[in-house]
């Protein structure tokens, strides 16, 4: 009888679920998914939870393969030498291989008063705490949303469509990822919804109080509810466990997503830093990195060399309330181009993307490994060569 291999996946987000499902291709692999919640969180719908149009959760039974064991607990430490993880409940779980997919959350704002008076919005519990705060505030209450990335833009639009008085404090450029054409479309829609957009370097927040937000240029904005969406951080589990991490705390790996410290630890999603050239955090990269992390494990079990990762992007989609949105197209290397879809069509595309992401998870649960394609970025190898100080080939591309 073939020897069984135990694989533990830490984190039940987009990357973790995809990885766990992909691993069930082999009957001699036992997969345990450890996650602190009993339900899957659709992070790309958290702004809808705050606005009251969605609960942003999916039952794991709908998206997780039957052979995956779900353990509802929190990993407090990885013992790489002993090949086990320690749980908050006091137990331990042994592994032959470990997939580290702990995701990301709110970053420490490091702005005076922000931790005390602002409401972060990066995970389910934060969104659930913010919802009653908004519900208890008068309809005329001034609401400030700090941060002009996707979470900030979508939250500002969602609340403004409800009739809230919303100011979006960018602290820099509105939608930094967007092409100028896409940015103008977003700005126009926000203006139509009544959102006051404050952008430019002087709009950096320097202090948050119970009733106001102070900016670098000295302005003080009345704010009865301040929502903080500026930046993401990653859990410090890897660093606390003595594993090598980058400056943001992501696990450092090679191009097969294998930890630079231990060949039995593989990372995926927002918490991975392959070759110190990590991908943009989000579900688009996570649903690609998850199955590739699993393929690295499966290759090692089969005694084969794992393939290097291959990830590509299509763009970025934003909902701007329930009736509009923008889909910003991009090159496969994640560089935005001038083409975008806006208005109702953009909103429909955004909703299709949200639904299709959950569909991808469920499909992988039913037929692991059948869908092996993903958008490929042919320029990554060239960037890696440049990072290492190597010359490109004579055609100007990586050999």
Coordinates of C-alpha atoms in Angstrom, one line a residue:
X1 CA 0.0 0.0 0.0
X2 CA 1.3 3.4 -0.9
X3 CA 2.4 5.7 2.0
X4 CA -0.1 8.5 2.8
X5 CA 1.1 12.1 2.7
X6 CA -0.4 14.6 5.1
X7 CA -0.7 18.2 3.7
X8 CA -1.8 21.1 5.9
X9 CA -3.1 24.3 4.4
X10 CA -3.2 27.3 6.7
X11 CA -5.8 29.8 5.6
X12 CA -9.2 29.3 3.9
X13 CA -9.2 32.2 1.6
X14 CA -9.1 32.2 -2.2
X15 CA -5.5 30.8 -2.4
X16 CA -6.0 28.3 0.4
X17 CA -9.2 26.8 -0.9
X18 CA -7.8 26.5 -4.4
X19 CA -4.7 24.8 -3.1
X20 CA -6.7 22.4 -0.8
X21 CA -9.0 21.4 -3.6
X22 CA -6.2 20.9 -6.1
X23 CA -4.4 18.6 -3.7
X24 CA -7.3 16.1 -3.7
X25 CA -6.2 14.9 -7.2
X26 CA -4.2 12.2 -5.4
X27 CA -6.0 9.6 -3.3
X28 CA -2.9 9.1 -1.1
X29 CA -2.9 12.7 0.1
X30 CA -4.8 13.7 3.2
X31 CA -5.6 17.4 3.2
X32 CA -6.4 19.5 6.3
X33 CA -7.5 23.1 5.9
X34 CA -7.1 25.2 9.1
X35 CA -9.1 28.4 9.2
X36 CA -10.4 30.5 12.0
X37 CA -13.9 30.8 10.6
X38 CA -16.5 28.2 9.6
X39 CA -17.5 30.1 6.5
X40 CA -15.6 31.4 3.5
X41 CA -15.3 35.2 3.3
X42 CA -15.8 36.9 -0.1
X43 CA -13.4 39.8 0.7
X44 CA -14.3 41.4 -2.6
X45 CA -17.8 41.9 -1.2
X46 CA -17.0 43.3 2.2
X47 CA -18.1 46.8 1.0
X48 CA -21.5 45.3 0.2
X49 CA -21.7 43.8 3.7
X50 CA -21.1 47.3 5.1
X51 CA -23.7 48.7 2.7
X52 CA -26.2 46.0 3.6
X53 CA -26.6 44.4 0.1
X54 CA -24.7 41.1 0.8
X55 CA -23.4 39.1 3.7
X56 CA -20.0 38.4 2.0
X57 CA -19.8 34.8 3.1
X58 CA -20.2 31.4 1.4
X59 CA -20.7 28.0 3.1
X60 CA -17.5 25.9 2.7
X61 CA -19.7 22.9 1.8
X62 CA -20.3 24.7 -1.6
X63 CA -16.7 25.3 -2.5
X64 CA -14.5 22.8 -0.6
X65 CA -13.9 19.2 -1.8
X66 CA -15.5 16.5 0.4
X67 CA -12.0 15.0 1.0
X68 CA -10.7 18.2 2.6
X69 CA -10.8 18.2 6.4
X70 CA -11.8 21.6 7.7
X71 CA -10.4 22.5 11.1
X72 CA -11.8 25.6 12.6
X73 CA -8.9 27.0 14.7
X74 CA -6.0 29.4 14.5
X75 CA -2.4 28.4 14.0
X76 CA -0.2 30.2 16.5
X77 CA 3.2 28.7 15.5
X78 CA 4.8 26.6 12.8
X79 CA 7.4 24.1 14.1
X80 CA 9.3 23.5 10.9
X81 CA 11.8 21.2 12.5
X82 CA 9.1 19.0 14.1
X83 CA 6.8 19.3 11.1
X84 CA 3.7 20.4 13.0
X85 CA 1.6 23.4 13.6
X86 CA 0.4 24.6 17.1
X87 CA -3.2 25.7 17.4
X88 CA -4.8 28.3 19.6
X89 CA -7.0 25.5 21.1
X90 CA -3.9 23.8 22.4
X91 CA -3.6 21.0 19.9
X92 CA -1.1 20.3 17.2
X93 CA -1.4 19.0 13.7
X94 CA 1.4 17.1 11.9
X95 CA 2.3 17.7 8.3
X96 CA 4.5 16.2 5.6
X97 CA 4.0 19.4 3.6
X98 CA 2.6 22.8 4.6
X99 CA 0.9 25.4 2.4
X100 CA 1.1 28.8 3.9
X101 CA -1.9 30.8 2.7
X102 CA -2.7 33.1 5.6
X103 CA -3.7 36.0 3.4
X104 CA -3.7 39.7 4.4
X105 CA -5.5 42.1 6.7
X106 CA -5.5 45.6 7.9
X107 CA -2.1 47.2 8.2
X108 CA -1.2 49.2 11.4
X109 CA -2.2 52.7 10.4
X110 CA 0.6 54.3 12.5
X111 CA -1.4 57.6 12.4
X112 CA -2.3 59.2 15.7
X113 CA -5.8 58.3 16.7
X114 CA -6.5 56.0 13.8
X115 CA -6.4 52.8 15.8
X116 CA -8.8 54.3 18.4
X117 CA -11.2 56.2 16.2
X118 CA -11.1 54.8 12.7
X119 CA -12.8 51.6 11.5
X120 CA -10.7 49.3 9.4
X121 CA -12.3 47.2 6.7
X122 CA -10.1 44.3 5.6
X123 CA -11.8 41.3 7.1
X124 CA -15.2 39.9 8.0
X125 CA -15.2 40.9 11.6
X126 CA -14.1 44.4 10.9
X127 CA -16.9 44.8 8.4
X128 CA -19.4 43.3 10.8
X129 CA -18.3 45.8 13.5
X130 CA -18.6 48.7 11.1
X131 CA -22.1 47.9 9.8
X132 CA -24.0 48.7 13.1
X133 CA -21.8 51.8 13.7
X134 CA -23.1 53.2 10.4
X135 CA -26.6 52.0 11.0
X136 CA -26.6 53.8 14.3
X137 CA -25.3 57.1 12.8
X138 CA -27.7 59.7 11.6
X139 CA -28.3 59.7 7.8
X140 CA -26.8 63.2 7.7
X141 CA -23.6 62.1 9.5
X142 CA -20.3 63.0 7.8
X143 CA -18.5 59.8 6.7
X144 CA -14.8 59.8 5.7
X145 CA -13.3 56.9 3.8
X146 CA -9.5 57.0 4.0
X147 CA -7.7 55.3 1.2
X148 CA -8.3 55.4 -2.5
X149 CA -7.6 51.8 -3.6
X150 CA -10.4 49.4 -4.6
X151 CA -11.7 49.0 -1.0
X152 CA -11.9 52.7 -0.4
X153 CA -13.4 53.6 -3.8
X154 CA -16.0 50.8 -3.6
X155 CA -17.0 51.6 0.1
X156 CA -17.3 55.3 -0.6
X157 CA -19.6 54.6 -3.6
X158 CA -21.7 52.0 -1.8
X159 CA -22.3 54.3 1.1
X160 CA -23.0 57.4 -1.0
X161 CA -25.6 55.4 -3.0
X162 CA -27.3 54.8 0.3
X163 CA -27.6 58.6 0.7
X164 CA -24.7 59.0 3.0
X165 CA -22.5 62.2 3.0
X166 CA -19.2 60.7 2.0
X167 CA -15.7 62.2 1.6
X168 CA -13.0 60.0 0.0
X169 CA -9.6 61.0 1.4
X170 CA -7.1 59.7 -1.1
X171 CA -3.8 60.6 0.5
X172 CA -2.4 60.7 -3.0
X173 CA -3.8 59.6 -6.3
X174 CA -7.3 58.3 -6.8
X175 CA -7.1 54.7 -7.8
X176 CA -3.3 54.5 -8.2
X177 CA -3.6 51.3 -10.3
X178 CA -5.9 52.9 -12.9
X179 CA -5.0 54.3 -16.3
X180 CA -5.9 58.0 -16.4
X181 CA -8.9 57.3 -18.6
X182 CA -10.3 54.7 -16.2
X183 CA -9.5 57.1 -13.3
X184 CA -11.6 59.9 -14.9
X185 CA -14.5 57.5 -15.3
X186 CA -14.3 56.5 -11.6
X187 CA -14.1 60.2 -10.6
X188 CA -17.1 61.1 -12.7
X189 CA -19.2 58.3 -11.2
X190 CA -18.2 59.2 -7.6
X191 CA -19.1 62.8 -8.3
X192 CA -22.5 61.8 -9.6
X193 CA -23.1 59.8 -6.4
X194 CA -22.2 62.9 -4.4
X195 CA -18.8 61.7 -3.1
X196 CA -16.3 64.5 -2.3
X197 CA -12.9 63.3 -3.5
X198 CA -9.8 64.8 -1.9
X199 CA -6.7 63.8 -3.7
X200 CA -3.1 64.9 -4.0
X201 CA -0.1 64.7 -1.6
X202 CA -1.5 67.2 0.8
X203 CA -4.5 64.9 1.6
X204 CA -2.4 62.5 3.6
X205 CA -4.1 61.9 7.0
X206 CA -2.0 63.0 9.9
X207 CA -4.5 62.5 12.8
X208 CA -7.9 61.0 13.4
X209 CA -10.1 62.1 16.3
X210 CA -13.5 61.0 17.4
X211 CA -15.2 63.7 15.3
X212 CA -12.6 64.7 12.6
X213 CA -9.8 63.8 10.3
X214 CA -6.8 66.1 10.0
X215 CA -4.8 66.4 6.8
X216 CA -1.2 67.2 6.0
X217 CA -2.2 70.6 4.6
X218 CA -3.8 71.6 7.9
X219 CA -7.4 71.0 7.0
X220 CA -9.7 69.4 9.5
X221 CA -12.7 67.5 8.1
X222 CA -15.7 66.7 10.2
X223 CA -16.1 63.0 10.4
X224 CA -18.6 61.2 12.6
X225 CA -17.6 57.8 11.1
X226 CA -14.1 57.3 9.7
X227 CA -13.5 54.2 7.6
X228 CA -9.8 53.1 7.2
X229 CA -8.9 51.3 4.0
X230 CA -5.4 52.6 3.5
X231 CA -3.1 49.6 3.1
X232 CA -2.9 45.9 3.9
X233 CA -0.6 43.9 6.2
X234 CA 0.0 40.2 6.5
X235 CA -0.1 38.1 9.7
X236 CA 3.2 37.7 11.4
X237 CA 2.9 33.9 11.8
X238 CA 5.9 33.2 9.5
X239 CA 8.2 35.6 11.2
X240 CA 7.1 34.4 14.7
X241 CA 7.9 30.9 13.6
X242 CA 11.5 31.8 12.6
X243 CA 10.9 31.7 8.8
X244 CA 12.4 34.2 6.4
X245 CA 10.0 37.1 5.4
X246 CA 10.2 40.2 3.4
X247 CA 9.8 43.7 4.8
X248 CA 6.0 43.4 4.9
X249 CA 6.1 40.0 6.6
X250 CA 5.3 37.8 3.5
X251 CA 7.0 34.4 3.4
X252 CA 10.1 34.5 1.1
X253 CA 10.1 31.8 -1.5
X254 CA 11.7 30.8 -4.8
X255 CA 9.8 30.7 -8.1
X256 CA 8.1 27.4 -7.2
X257 CA 6.6 29.1 -4.1
X258 CA 8.9 27.0 -1.8
X259 CA 10.1 28.6 1.3
X260 CA 13.8 29.6 1.1
X261 CA 14.2 28.0 4.5
X262 CA 12.3 24.7 4.2
X263 CA 11.4 22.6 1.1
X264 CA 8.3 21.3 2.8
X265 CA 6.8 24.7 3.3
X266 CA 5.1 26.3 0.3
X267 CA 3.3 29.7 0.2
X268 CA 0.4 31.1 -1.8
X269 CA -1.6 34.2 -2.1
X270 CA -1.1 37.6 -0.4
X271 CA 1.3 36.2 2.2
X272 CA 3.8 34.9 -0.4
X273 CA 6.9 36.8 -1.7
X274 CA 8.3 34.7 -4.5
X275 CA 11.9 35.8 -5.5
X276 CA 11.3 39.0 -3.6
X277 CA 9.1 40.0 -6.5
X278 CA 5.6 39.5 -5.1
X279 CA 2.4 39.9 -7.1
X280 CA -0.3 42.5 -6.4
X281 CA -2.4 41.3 -3.5
X282 CA -5.9 40.2 -4.4
X283 CA -8.1 37.3 -5.4
X284 CA -6.9 37.5 -9.1
X285 CA -3.4 36.4 -8.1
X286 CA -4.6 34.2 -5.2
X287 CA -6.7 31.9 -7.4
X288 CA -3.7 31.4 -9.6
X289 CA -1.1 30.9 -6.9
X290 CA -3.2 28.5 -4.9
X291 CA -3.3 25.7 -7.4
X292 CA 0.3 26.3 -8.4
X293 CA 1.4 25.9 -4.7
X294 CA -0.5 22.6 -4.7
X295 CA 1.2 21.5 -7.9
X296 CA 4.6 22.1 -6.3
X297 CA 3.6 19.8 -3.5
X298 CA 2.2 17.2 -5.9
X299 CA 5.4 17.3 -7.9
X300 CA 7.5 16.7 -4.9
X301 CA 5.4 13.8 -3.8
X302 CA 5.8 12.3 -7.3
X303 CA 9.5 12.8 -7.2
X304 CA 9.4 15.4 -9.9
X305 CA 10.9 18.9 -10.2
X306 CA 8.1 21.5 -9.6
X307 CA 7.5 24.0 -12.3
X308 CA 8.1 27.8 -11.7
X309 CA 5.0 29.9 -11.2
X310 CA 3.3 31.5 -14.1
X311 CA 0.8 34.3 -13.2
X312 CA -0.9 36.9 -15.4
X313 CA -3.5 39.6 -14.9
X314 CA -6.5 40.8 -16.9
X315 CA -7.1 44.1 -15.1
X316 CA -9.0 45.4 -12.1
X317 CA -12.7 45.7 -11.6
X318 CA -14.5 48.1 -9.3
X319 CA -18.1 48.4 -8.3
X320 CA -19.4 51.9 -8.0
X321 CA -22.6 51.3 -6.2
X322 CA -25.1 48.6 -7.2
X323 CA -25.8 50.0 -10.7
X324 CA -22.4 50.9 -12.1
X325 CA -18.7 50.0 -12.2
X326 CA -15.5 50.1 -14.1
X327 CA -13.4 47.3 -15.5
X328 CA -9.9 48.5 -16.1
X329 CA -8.1 46.3 -18.6
X330 CA -4.4 45.6 -18.2
X331 CA -1.5 43.8 -19.8
X332 CA -0.7 40.4 -18.5
X333 CA 2.1 41.9 -16.4
X334 CA -0.5 43.9 -14.5
X335 CA 0.1 47.3 -16.2
X336 CA -3.1 49.1 -16.8
X337 CA -3.9 50.2 -20.4
X338 CA -6.2 52.9 -21.7
X339 CA -9.1 50.5 -22.4
X340 CA -11.9 50.2 -19.8
X341 CA -15.6 49.4 -19.5
X342 CA -17.7 51.8 -17.4
X343 CA -21.3 52.4 -16.4
X344 CA -23.8 49.7 -16.1
X345 CA -21.7 47.4 -18.3
X346 CA -18.8 47.8 -16.0
X347 CA -21.0 47.0 -13.0
X348 CA -22.3 43.9 -14.7
X349 CA -18.7 42.7 -15.4
X350 CA -17.7 43.3 -11.8
X351 CA -20.7 41.2 -10.6
X352 CA -19.8 38.4 -13.1
X353 CA -16.2 38.4 -11.9
X354 CA -17.4 38.1 -8.2
X355 CA -19.7 35.2 -9.0
X356 CA -17.1 33.5 -11.3
X357 CA -14.5 33.6 -8.6
X358 CA -16.7 31.5 -6.3
X359 CA -17.6 29.3 -9.2
X360 CA -13.8 28.6 -9.8
X361 CA -13.4 27.5 -6.2
X362 CA -16.4 25.1 -6.5
X363 CA -15.3 23.8 -9.9
X364 CA -11.9 22.9 -8.5
X365 CA -13.6 21.1 -5.6
X366 CA -15.6 19.0 -8.1
X367 CA -12.9 18.4 -10.7
X368 CA -9.4 19.2 -9.2
X369 CA -6.7 19.8 -11.8
X370 CA -9.0 19.9 -14.8
X371 CA -8.6 23.6 -15.3
X372 CA -4.8 24.1 -15.5
X373 CA -4.6 27.3 -17.6
X374 CA -4.2 30.8 -16.4
X375 CA -3.2 34.1 -18.0
X376 CA 0.6 34.1 -18.3
X377 CA 3.0 37.0 -18.0
X378 CA 6.0 36.4 -20.2
X379 CA 7.9 39.4 -18.8
X380 CA 8.4 38.0 -15.3
X381 CA 11.5 36.1 -16.2
X382 CA 13.0 39.2 -17.7
X383 CA 12.3 41.1 -14.5
X384 CA 14.0 38.4 -12.5
X385 CA 17.0 38.5 -14.7
X386 CA 17.3 42.2 -14.3
X387 CA 16.8 41.8 -10.5
X388 CA 19.8 39.4 -10.5
X389 CA 21.9 41.7 -12.7
X390 CA 21.8 39.3 -15.6
X391 CA 21.7 40.5 -19.2
X392 CA 18.6 39.8 -21.4
X393 CA 19.0 37.8 -24.5
X394 CA 19.9 39.4 -27.9
X395 CA 16.2 39.8 -28.7
X396 CA 15.7 41.9 -25.6
X397 CA 13.7 39.2 -23.8
X398 CA 14.7 36.6 -21.2
X399 CA 16.1 33.5 -22.7

